C-alpha positions as a Markdown table, in Angstrom:
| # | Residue | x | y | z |
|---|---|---|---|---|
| 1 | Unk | 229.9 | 79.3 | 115.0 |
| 2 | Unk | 232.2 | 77.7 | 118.2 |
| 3 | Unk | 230.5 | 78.7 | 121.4 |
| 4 | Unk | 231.8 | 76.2 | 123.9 |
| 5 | Unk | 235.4 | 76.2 | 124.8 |
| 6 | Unk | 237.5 | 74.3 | 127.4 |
| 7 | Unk | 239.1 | 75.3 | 131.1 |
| 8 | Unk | 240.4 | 73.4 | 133.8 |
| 9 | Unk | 237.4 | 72.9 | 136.4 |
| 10 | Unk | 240.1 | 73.1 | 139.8 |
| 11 | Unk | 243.2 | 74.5 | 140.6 |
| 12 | Unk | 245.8 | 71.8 | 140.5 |
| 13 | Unk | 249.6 | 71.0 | 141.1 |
| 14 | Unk | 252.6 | 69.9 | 138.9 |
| 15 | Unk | 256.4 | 69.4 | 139.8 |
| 16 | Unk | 259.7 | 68.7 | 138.2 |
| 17 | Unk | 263.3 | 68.6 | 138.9 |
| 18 | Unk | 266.4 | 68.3 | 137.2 |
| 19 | Unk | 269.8 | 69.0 | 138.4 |
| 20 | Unk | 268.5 | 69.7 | 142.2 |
| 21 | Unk | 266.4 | 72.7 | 140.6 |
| 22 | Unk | 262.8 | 72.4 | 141.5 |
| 23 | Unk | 260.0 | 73.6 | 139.4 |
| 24 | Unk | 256.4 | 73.7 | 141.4 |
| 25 | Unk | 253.9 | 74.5 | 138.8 |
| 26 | Unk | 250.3 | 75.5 | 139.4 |
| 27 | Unk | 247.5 | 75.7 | 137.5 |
| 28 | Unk | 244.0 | 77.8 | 138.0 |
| 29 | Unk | 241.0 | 78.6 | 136.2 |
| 30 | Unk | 240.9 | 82.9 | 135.8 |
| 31 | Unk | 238.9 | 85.0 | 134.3 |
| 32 | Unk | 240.0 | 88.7 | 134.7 |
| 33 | Unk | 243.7 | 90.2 | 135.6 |
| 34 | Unk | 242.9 | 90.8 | 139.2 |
| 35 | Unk | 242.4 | 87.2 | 140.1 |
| 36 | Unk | 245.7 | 86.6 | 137.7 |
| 37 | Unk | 247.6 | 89.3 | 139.7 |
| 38 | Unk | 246.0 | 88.3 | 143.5 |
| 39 | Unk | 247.1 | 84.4 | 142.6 |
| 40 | Unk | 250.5 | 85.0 | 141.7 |
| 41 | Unk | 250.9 | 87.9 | 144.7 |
| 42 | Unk | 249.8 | 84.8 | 146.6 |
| 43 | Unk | 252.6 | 82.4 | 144.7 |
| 44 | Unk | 255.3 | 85.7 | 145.5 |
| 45 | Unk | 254.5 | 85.9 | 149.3 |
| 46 | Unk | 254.5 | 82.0 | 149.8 |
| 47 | Unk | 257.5 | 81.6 | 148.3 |
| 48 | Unk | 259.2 | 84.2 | 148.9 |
| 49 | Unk | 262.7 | 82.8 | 149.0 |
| 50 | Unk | 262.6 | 80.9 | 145.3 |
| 51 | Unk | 264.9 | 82.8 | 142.4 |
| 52 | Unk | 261.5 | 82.3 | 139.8 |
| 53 | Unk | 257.9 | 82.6 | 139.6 |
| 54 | Unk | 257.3 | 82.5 | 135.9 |
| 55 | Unk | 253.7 | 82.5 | 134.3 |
| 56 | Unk | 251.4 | 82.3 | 131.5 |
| 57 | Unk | 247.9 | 82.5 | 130.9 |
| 58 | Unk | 245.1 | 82.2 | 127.9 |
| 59 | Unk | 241.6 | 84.0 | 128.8 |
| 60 | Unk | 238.4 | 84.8 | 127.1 |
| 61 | Unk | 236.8 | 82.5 | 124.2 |
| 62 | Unk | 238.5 | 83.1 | 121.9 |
| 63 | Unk | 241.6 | 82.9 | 123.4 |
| 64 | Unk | 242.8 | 86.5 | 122.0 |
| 65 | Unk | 244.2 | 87.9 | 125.6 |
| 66 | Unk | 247.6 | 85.9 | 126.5 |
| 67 | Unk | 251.2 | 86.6 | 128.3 |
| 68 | Unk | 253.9 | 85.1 | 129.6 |
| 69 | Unk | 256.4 | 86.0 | 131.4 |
| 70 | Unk | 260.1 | 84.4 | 132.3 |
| 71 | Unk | 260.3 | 86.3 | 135.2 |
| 72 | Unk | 264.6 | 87.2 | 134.9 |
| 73 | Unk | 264.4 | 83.4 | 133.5 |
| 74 | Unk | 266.6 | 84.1 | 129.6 |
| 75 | Unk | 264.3 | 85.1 | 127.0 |
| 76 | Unk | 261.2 | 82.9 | 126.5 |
| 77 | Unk | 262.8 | 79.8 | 128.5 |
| 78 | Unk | 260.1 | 79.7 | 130.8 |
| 79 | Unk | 256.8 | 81.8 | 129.6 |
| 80 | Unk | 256.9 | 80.7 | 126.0 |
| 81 | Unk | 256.9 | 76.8 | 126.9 |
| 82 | Unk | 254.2 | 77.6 | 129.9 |
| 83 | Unk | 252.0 | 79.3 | 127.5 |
| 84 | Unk | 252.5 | 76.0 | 124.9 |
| 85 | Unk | 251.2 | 73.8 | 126.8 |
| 86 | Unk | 248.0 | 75.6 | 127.5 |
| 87 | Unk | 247.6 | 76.1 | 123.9 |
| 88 | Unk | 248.9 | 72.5 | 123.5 |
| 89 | Unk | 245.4 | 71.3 | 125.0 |
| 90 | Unk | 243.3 | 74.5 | 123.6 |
| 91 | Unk | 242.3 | 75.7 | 126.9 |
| 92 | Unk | 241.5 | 79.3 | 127.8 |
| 93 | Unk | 240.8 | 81.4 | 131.5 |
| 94 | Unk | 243.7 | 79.2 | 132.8 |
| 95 | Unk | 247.0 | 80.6 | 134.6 |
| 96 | Unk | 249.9 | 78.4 | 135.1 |
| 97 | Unk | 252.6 | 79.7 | 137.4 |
| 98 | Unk | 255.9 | 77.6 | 137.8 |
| 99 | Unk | 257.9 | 78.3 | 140.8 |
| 100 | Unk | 261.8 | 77.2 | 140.7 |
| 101 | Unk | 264.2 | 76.9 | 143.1 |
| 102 | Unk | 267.3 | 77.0 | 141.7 |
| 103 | Unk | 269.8 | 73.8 | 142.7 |
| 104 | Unk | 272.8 | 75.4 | 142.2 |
| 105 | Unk | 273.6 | 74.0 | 138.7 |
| 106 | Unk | 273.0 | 75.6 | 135.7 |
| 107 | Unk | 270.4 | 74.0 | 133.1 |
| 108 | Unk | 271.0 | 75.8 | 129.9 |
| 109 | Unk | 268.7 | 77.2 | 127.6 |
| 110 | Unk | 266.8 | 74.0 | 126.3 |
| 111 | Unk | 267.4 | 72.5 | 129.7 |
| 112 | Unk | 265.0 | 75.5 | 130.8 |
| 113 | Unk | 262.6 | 75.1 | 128.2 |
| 114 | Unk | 262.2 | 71.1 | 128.9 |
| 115 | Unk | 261.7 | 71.8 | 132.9 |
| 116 | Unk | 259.4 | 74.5 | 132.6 |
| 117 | Unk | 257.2 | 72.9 | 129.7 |
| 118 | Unk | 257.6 | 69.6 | 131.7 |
| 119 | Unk | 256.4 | 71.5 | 135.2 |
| 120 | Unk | 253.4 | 72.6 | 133.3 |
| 121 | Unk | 252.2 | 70.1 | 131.6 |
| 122 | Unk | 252.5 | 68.1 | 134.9 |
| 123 | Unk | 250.5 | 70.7 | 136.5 |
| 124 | Unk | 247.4 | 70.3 | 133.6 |
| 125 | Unk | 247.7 | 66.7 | 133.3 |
| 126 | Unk | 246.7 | 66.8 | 136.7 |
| 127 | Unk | 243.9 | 69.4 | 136.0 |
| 128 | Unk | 240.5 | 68.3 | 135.5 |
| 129 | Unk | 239.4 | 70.1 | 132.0 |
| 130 | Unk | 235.8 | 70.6 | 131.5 |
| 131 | Unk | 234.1 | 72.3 | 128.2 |
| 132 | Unk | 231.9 | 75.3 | 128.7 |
| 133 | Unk | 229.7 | 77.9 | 126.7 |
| 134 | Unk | 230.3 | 80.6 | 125.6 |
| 135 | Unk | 226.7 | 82.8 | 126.8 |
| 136 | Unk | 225.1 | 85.7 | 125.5 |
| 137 | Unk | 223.0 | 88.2 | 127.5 |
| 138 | Unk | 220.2 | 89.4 | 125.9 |
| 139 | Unk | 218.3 | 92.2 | 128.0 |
| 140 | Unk | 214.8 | 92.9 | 127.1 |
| 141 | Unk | 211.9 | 95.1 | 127.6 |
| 142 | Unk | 208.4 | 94.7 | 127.6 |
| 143 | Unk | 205.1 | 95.9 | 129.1 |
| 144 | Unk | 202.8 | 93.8 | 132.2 |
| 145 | Unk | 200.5 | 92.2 | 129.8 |
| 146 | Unk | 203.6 | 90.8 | 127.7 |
| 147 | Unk | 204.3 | 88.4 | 130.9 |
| 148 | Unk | 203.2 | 85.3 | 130.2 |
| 149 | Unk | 204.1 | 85.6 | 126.3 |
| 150 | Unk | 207.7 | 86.2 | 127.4 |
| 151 | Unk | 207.5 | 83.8 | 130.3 |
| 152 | Unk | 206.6 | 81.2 | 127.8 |
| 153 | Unk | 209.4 | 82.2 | 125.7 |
| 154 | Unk | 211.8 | 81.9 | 128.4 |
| 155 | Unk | 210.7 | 78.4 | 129.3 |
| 156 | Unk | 210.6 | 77.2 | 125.4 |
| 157 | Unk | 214.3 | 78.3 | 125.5 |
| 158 | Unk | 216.1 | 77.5 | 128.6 |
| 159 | Unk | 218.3 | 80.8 | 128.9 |
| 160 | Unk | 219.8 | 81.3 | 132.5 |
| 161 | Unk | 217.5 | 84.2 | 134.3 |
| 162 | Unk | 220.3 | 87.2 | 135.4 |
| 163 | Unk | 218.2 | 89.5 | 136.4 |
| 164 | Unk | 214.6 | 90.6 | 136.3 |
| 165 | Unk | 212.3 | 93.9 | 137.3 |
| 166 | Unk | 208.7 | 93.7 | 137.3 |
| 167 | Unk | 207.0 | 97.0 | 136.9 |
| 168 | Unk | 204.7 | 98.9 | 134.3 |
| 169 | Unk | 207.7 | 98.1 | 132.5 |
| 170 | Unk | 209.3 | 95.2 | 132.8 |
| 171 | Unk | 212.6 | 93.8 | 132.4 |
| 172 | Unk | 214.4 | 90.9 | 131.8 |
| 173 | Unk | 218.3 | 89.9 | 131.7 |
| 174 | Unk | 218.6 | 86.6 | 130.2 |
| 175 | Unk | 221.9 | 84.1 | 129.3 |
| 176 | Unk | 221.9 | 82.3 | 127.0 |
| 177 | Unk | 224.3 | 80.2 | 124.5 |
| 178 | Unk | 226.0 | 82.4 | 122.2 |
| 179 | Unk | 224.8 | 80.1 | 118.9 |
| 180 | Unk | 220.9 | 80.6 | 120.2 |
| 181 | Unk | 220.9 | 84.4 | 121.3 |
| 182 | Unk | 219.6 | 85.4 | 117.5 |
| 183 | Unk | 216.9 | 83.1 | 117.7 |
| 184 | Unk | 215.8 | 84.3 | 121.6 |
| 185 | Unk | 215.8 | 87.8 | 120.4 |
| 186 | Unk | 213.7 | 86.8 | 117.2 |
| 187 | Unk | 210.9 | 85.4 | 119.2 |
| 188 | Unk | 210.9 | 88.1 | 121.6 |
| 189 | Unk | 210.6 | 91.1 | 119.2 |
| 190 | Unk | 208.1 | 88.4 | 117.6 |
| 191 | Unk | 206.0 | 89.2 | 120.5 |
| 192 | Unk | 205.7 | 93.0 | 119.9 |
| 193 | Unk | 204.0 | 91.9 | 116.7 |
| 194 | Unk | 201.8 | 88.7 | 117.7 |
């Protein structure tokens, strides 16, 4: 089972030009559509006067949720070869947005598709890519006296402590790598038993 996956650690920048058109590209680490849509609102204010701001971006683990767009760019000339360069280097909860001014010449169809897959992957190279896990949260409940049985558990196991409510009953929100969750839950319910 594959429970780590790669990101870029940083936002970083890439450019390219050909034929006096520039092509500022940008890369961030995202993890839901709001920070997608707030980053490229950002992109649209700040540069506000350039004909493009094309975009693509891979999130989640297993890398299921994906766009891009060409932004009035012809049809896949800019998202397509975006989005292949993030796939190019298997990275997910990235966006890269490319930004072109246009110089005044026309580029053509493949002269598109080189700039904009050129802009990005000069944008990533310059990205610091780091591999994460993919985590689990396993919530359970248990009674006072359980404490130290659970505690003990929780220290044997190294999950990441989310959240936690000590009462009569207690509870306990735990993180934990996706490949060990099974086993964490195991030898909690072992407990109930012990």
């Amino acid at each position: 089972m594959e429970d780590t996956f790669k990101t870029i650690a940083a936002p970083a920048q890439g450019y390219y030009t050909e034929k006096r058109s520039k092509f500022y590209a940008f890369a961030h680490h995202v993890e839901t559509l709001d920070q997608v849509k707030t980053i490229l609102d950002g992109y649209r204010r700040q540069y506000h006067d350039a004909r493009h701001c094309c975009y693509a971006y891979v999130m989640g683990a297993e890398r299921w949720d994906f766009r891009a767009v060409d932004d009035g760019e012809p049809s896949s000339t800019a998202g397509k070869p975006i989005l292949g360069q993030i796939n190019a280097r298997e990275l997910t909860d990235v966006l890269v947005c490319v930004v072109r001014y246009y110089g005044g010449v026309n580029l053509g169809t493949g002269g598109l598709i080189t700039a904009y897959r050129a802009a990005a992957a000069d944008a990533l190279d310059h990205s610091v890519v780091e591999e994460r896990l993919v985590e689990e949260l396993v919530t359970w409940r248990f009674s006072y006296p359980m404490m130290n049985a659970v505690m003990r558990v929780v220290k044997e196991m190294q999950p990441r402590i989310i959240g936690q409510t000590f009462d009569n009953t207690c509870e306990i929100q735990l993180s934990i790598r996706k490949s060990l969750a099974g086993e964490l839950r195991s030898r909690l319910e072992a407990l109930n038993f012990g």
